[in-house]
């Protein structure tokens, strides 16, 4: 799958958008990885707590607020994804600039909406 996605900020709580995104991405047969602060599973997707386990990531979809994003800048840049999707509530112009300076596409959009409207890929 060309569009292997890392859900950054994946939550075990079923009412969280990050949790729904994992389910929806899987339903669309998109290969996914999940990073969160707590280990566990969302369906058959394991939440990992170590960035070292991720490779060949095409898209990072962010569910971490702007105040907590700086601690992940280095890891995200190291993954060198094709794009980063900023979901509602994660908008961060400082980070957009850093990503664009590194030739990483910035998409400010809701992953769930992109999937529902077939605009994700």
PDB file of C-alpha atoms in Angstrom:
ATOM      1  CA  UNK A   1       0.000   0.000   0.000  1.00  0.00           C
ATOM      2  CA  UNK A   2       1.477   3.291  -1.169  1.00  0.00           C
ATOM      3  CA  UNK A   3      -0.101   5.396   1.521  1.00  0.00           C
ATOM      4  CA  UNK A   4       1.220   3.794   4.726  1.00  0.00           C
ATOM      5  CA  UNK A   5       0.061   6.101   7.496  1.00  0.00           C
ATOM      6  CA  UNK A   6       1.277   6.829  10.992  1.00  0.00           C
ATOM      7  CA  UNK A   7      -1.471   7.976  13.358  1.00  0.00           C
ATOM      8  CA  UNK A   8       0.430  10.160  15.825  1.00  0.00           C
ATOM      9  CA  UNK A   9      -1.407  10.639  19.102  1.00  0.00           C
ATOM     10  CA  UNK A  10      -3.480   7.452  18.866  1.00  0.00           C
ATOM     11  CA  UNK A  11      -5.790   7.047  21.855  1.00  0.00           C
ATOM     12  CA  UNK A  12      -7.266   3.873  23.326  1.00  0.00           C
ATOM     13  CA  UNK A  13     -10.432   5.862  24.098  1.00  0.00           C
ATOM     14  CA  UNK A  14     -13.056   4.895  21.550  1.00  0.00           C
ATOM     15  CA  UNK A  15     -14.652   8.364  21.502  1.00  0.00           C
ATOM     16  CA  UNK A  16     -11.436  10.050  20.334  1.00  0.00           C
ATOM     17  CA  UNK A  17     -11.009  11.036  16.687  1.00  0.00           C
ATOM     18  CA  UNK A  18      -7.572   9.431  16.600  1.00  0.00           C
ATOM     19  CA  UNK A  19      -9.169   6.113  17.572  1.00  0.00           C
ATOM     20  CA  UNK A  20     -11.885   6.488  14.913  1.00  0.00           C
ATOM     21  CA  UNK A  21      -9.234   7.373  12.343  1.00  0.00           C
ATOM     22  CA  UNK A  22      -7.391   4.097  13.004  1.00  0.00           C
ATOM     23  CA  UNK A  23     -10.615   2.138  12.409  1.00  0.00           C
ATOM     24  CA  UNK A  24     -11.542   4.116   9.288  1.00  0.00           C
ATOM     25  CA  UNK A  25      -8.071   3.881   7.744  1.00  0.00           C
ATOM     26  CA  UNK A  26      -8.126   0.111   8.302  1.00  0.00           C
ATOM     27  CA  UNK A  27     -11.596  -0.075   6.768  1.00  0.00           C
ATOM     28  CA  UNK A  28     -10.123   1.602   3.675  1.00  0.00           C
ATOM     29  CA  UNK A  29      -7.334  -0.997   3.604  1.00  0.00           C
ATOM     30  CA  UNK A  30      -4.663   1.589   4.290  1.00  0.00           C
ATOM     31  CA  UNK A  31      -1.635   0.168   6.028  1.00  0.00           C
ATOM     32  CA  UNK A  32      -1.200   1.913   9.345  1.00  0.00           C
ATOM     33  CA  UNK A  33       1.063   2.345  12.310  1.00  0.00           C
ATOM     34  CA  UNK A  34       0.004   4.042  15.525  1.00  0.00           C
ATOM     35  CA  UNK A  35       2.009   6.033  18.053  1.00  0.00           C
ATOM     36  CA  UNK A  36       0.642   6.928  21.469  1.00  0.00           C
ATOM     37  CA  UNK A  37       1.658   7.543  25.028  1.00  0.00           C
ATOM     38  CA  UNK A  38       0.097   4.263  26.185  1.00  0.00           C
ATOM     39  CA  UNK A  39       0.683   0.843  24.650  1.00  0.00           C
ATOM     40  CA  UNK A  40      -2.399  -1.105  23.687  1.00  0.00           C
ATOM     41  CA  UNK A  41      -4.459  -2.109  20.694  1.00  0.00           C
ATOM     42  CA  UNK A  42      -7.103  -0.401  18.612  1.00  0.00           C
ATOM     43  CA  UNK A  43      -8.741  -3.327  16.878  1.00  0.00           C
ATOM     44  CA  UNK A  44      -5.822  -5.228  15.342  1.00  0.00           C
ATOM     45  CA  UNK A  45      -3.529  -2.180  15.309  1.00  0.00           C
ATOM     46  CA  UNK A  46      -0.917  -1.998  18.030  1.00  0.00           C
ATOM     47  CA  UNK A  47      -0.137   1.402  19.534  1.00  0.00           C
ATOM     48  CA  UNK A  48       3.630   1.749  19.785  1.00  0.00           C
ATOM     49  CA  UNK A  49       5.509   4.137  22.045  1.00  0.00           C
ATOM     50  CA  UNK A  50       8.836   4.141  20.221  1.00  0.00           C
ATOM     51  CA  UNK A  51       9.452   5.932  16.918  1.00  0.00           C
ATOM     52  CA  UNK A  52      12.333   3.579  16.127  1.00  0.00           C
ATOM     53  CA  UNK A  53       9.809   0.944  15.036  1.00  0.00           C
ATOM     54  CA  UNK A  54       8.440   3.005  12.153  1.00  0.00           C
ATOM     55  CA  UNK A  55       9.711   3.067   8.591  1.00  0.00           C
ATOM     56  CA  UNK A  56       8.477   3.773   5.053  1.00  0.00           C
ATOM     57  CA  UNK A  57       5.784   6.120   6.332  1.00  0.00           C
ATOM     58  CA  UNK A  58       4.010   8.003   3.543  1.00  0.00           C
ATOM     59  CA  UNK A  59       1.631  10.094   5.669  1.00  0.00           C
ATOM     60  CA  UNK A  60       1.697  11.215   9.282  1.00  0.00           C
ATOM     61  CA  UNK A  61      -1.771  12.199  10.522  1.00  0.00           C
ATOM     62  CA  UNK A  62      -1.506  14.330  13.642  1.00  0.00           C
ATOM     63  CA  UNK A  63      -3.736  14.132  16.700  1.00  0.00           C
ATOM     64  CA  UNK A  64      -1.392  15.988  19.053  1.00  0.00           C
ATOM     65  CA  UNK A  65      -2.047  19.634  19.910  1.00  0.00           C
ATOM     66  CA  UNK A  66       0.377  22.390  18.851  1.00  0.00           C
ATOM     67  CA  UNK A  67       1.828  22.804  22.354  1.00  0.00           C
ATOM     68  CA  UNK A  68       2.967  19.163  22.410  1.00  0.00           C
ATOM     69  CA  UNK A  69       4.117  18.934  18.776  1.00  0.00           C
ATOM     70  CA  UNK A  70       7.648  20.367  19.170  1.00  0.00           C
ATOM     71  CA  UNK A  71       8.820  17.258  21.029  1.00  0.00           C
ATOM     72  CA  UNK A  72       7.962  15.249  17.887  1.00  0.00           C
ATOM     73  CA  UNK A  73       9.455  17.542  15.209  1.00  0.00           C
ATOM     74  CA  UNK A  74      12.746  15.649  15.078  1.00  0.00           C
ATOM     75  CA  UNK A  75      11.134  12.223  14.910  1.00  0.00           C
ATOM     76  CA  UNK A  76       8.695  13.248  12.203  1.00  0.00           C
ATOM     77  CA  UNK A  77      11.441  14.837  10.092  1.00  0.00           C
ATOM     78  CA  UNK A  78      13.548  11.706  10.508  1.00  0.00           C
ATOM     79  CA  UNK A  79      10.674   9.565   9.179  1.00  0.00           C
ATOM     80  CA  UNK A  80      10.713  11.858   6.121  1.00  0.00           C
ATOM     81  CA  UNK A  81       7.064  11.285   5.183  1.00  0.00           C
ATOM     82  CA  UNK A  82       5.588  12.598   1.941  1.00  0.00           C
ATOM     83  CA  UNK A  83       2.983  14.576   3.886  1.00  0.00           C
ATOM     84  CA  UNK A  84       1.677  15.493   7.300  1.00  0.00           C
ATOM     85  CA  UNK A  85      -2.070  15.894   7.842  1.00  0.00           C
ATOM     86  CA  UNK A  86      -3.018  18.431  10.501  1.00  0.00           C
ATOM     87  CA  UNK A  87      -6.412  17.422  11.869  1.00  0.00           C
ATOM     88  CA  UNK A  88      -8.740  19.999  13.457  1.00  0.00           C
ATOM     89  CA  UNK A  89      -7.174  21.349  16.647  1.00  0.00           C
ATOM     90  CA  UNK A  90      -3.590  20.563  15.590  1.00  0.00           C
ATOM     91  CA  UNK A  91      -2.990  23.550  13.293  1.00  0.00           C
ATOM     92  CA  UNK A  92       0.545  24.894  13.731  1.00  0.00           C
ATOM     93  CA  UNK A  93       1.995  27.402  11.200  1.00  0.00           C
ATOM     94  CA  UNK A  94       5.489  27.135  12.735  1.00  0.00           C
ATOM     95  CA  UNK A  95       5.533  23.408  12.020  1.00  0.00           C
ATOM     96  CA  UNK A  96       4.072  23.889   8.505  1.00  0.00           C
ATOM     97  CA  UNK A  97       7.111  26.001   7.682  1.00  0.00           C
ATOM     98  CA  UNK A  98       9.601  23.468   9.060  1.00  0.00           C
ATOM     99  CA  UNK A  99       7.925  20.677   7.073  1.00  0.00           C
ATOM    100  CA  UNK A 100       7.777  22.681   3.834  1.00  0.00           C
ATOM    101  CA  UNK A 101      11.436  23.641   4.247  1.00  0.00           C
ATOM    102  CA  UNK A 102      12.101  19.881   4.284  1.00  0.00           C
ATOM    103  CA  UNK A 103       9.958  19.226   1.169  1.00  0.00           C
ATOM    104  CA  UNK A 104       7.195  17.569   3.173  1.00  0.00           C
ATOM    105  CA  UNK A 105       3.662  18.361   2.048  1.00  0.00           C
ATOM    106  CA  UNK A 106       1.343  19.976   4.586  1.00  0.00           C
ATOM    107  CA  UNK A 107      -2.369  19.163   4.487  1.00  0.00           C
ATOM    108  CA  UNK A 108      -4.711  20.916   6.900  1.00  0.00           C
ATOM    109  CA  UNK A 109      -7.751  18.671   6.833  1.00  0.00           C
ATOM    110  CA  UNK A 110      -9.695  16.071   8.741  1.00  0.00           C
ATOM    111  CA  UNK A 111      -8.536  12.529   7.986  1.00  0.00           C
ATOM    112  CA  UNK A 112     -12.064  11.207   8.560  1.00  0.00           C
ATOM    113  CA  UNK A 113     -13.502  13.646   6.009  1.00  0.00           C
ATOM    114  CA  UNK A 114     -10.740  12.902   3.474  1.00  0.00           C
ATOM    115  CA  UNK A 115     -11.527   9.182   3.787  1.00  0.00           C
ATOM    116  CA  UNK A 116     -15.289   9.676   3.596  1.00  0.00           C
ATOM    117  CA  UNK A 117     -14.935  11.737   0.422  1.00  0.00           C
ATOM    118  CA  UNK A 118     -12.258   9.518  -1.192  1.00  0.00           C
ATOM    119  CA  UNK A 119      -9.688  12.320  -1.124  1.00  0.00           C
ATOM    120  CA  UNK A 120      -7.250  10.639   1.230  1.00  0.00           C
ATOM    121  CA  UNK A 121      -4.877   9.013  -1.231  1.00  0.00           C
TER     122      UNK A 121
END
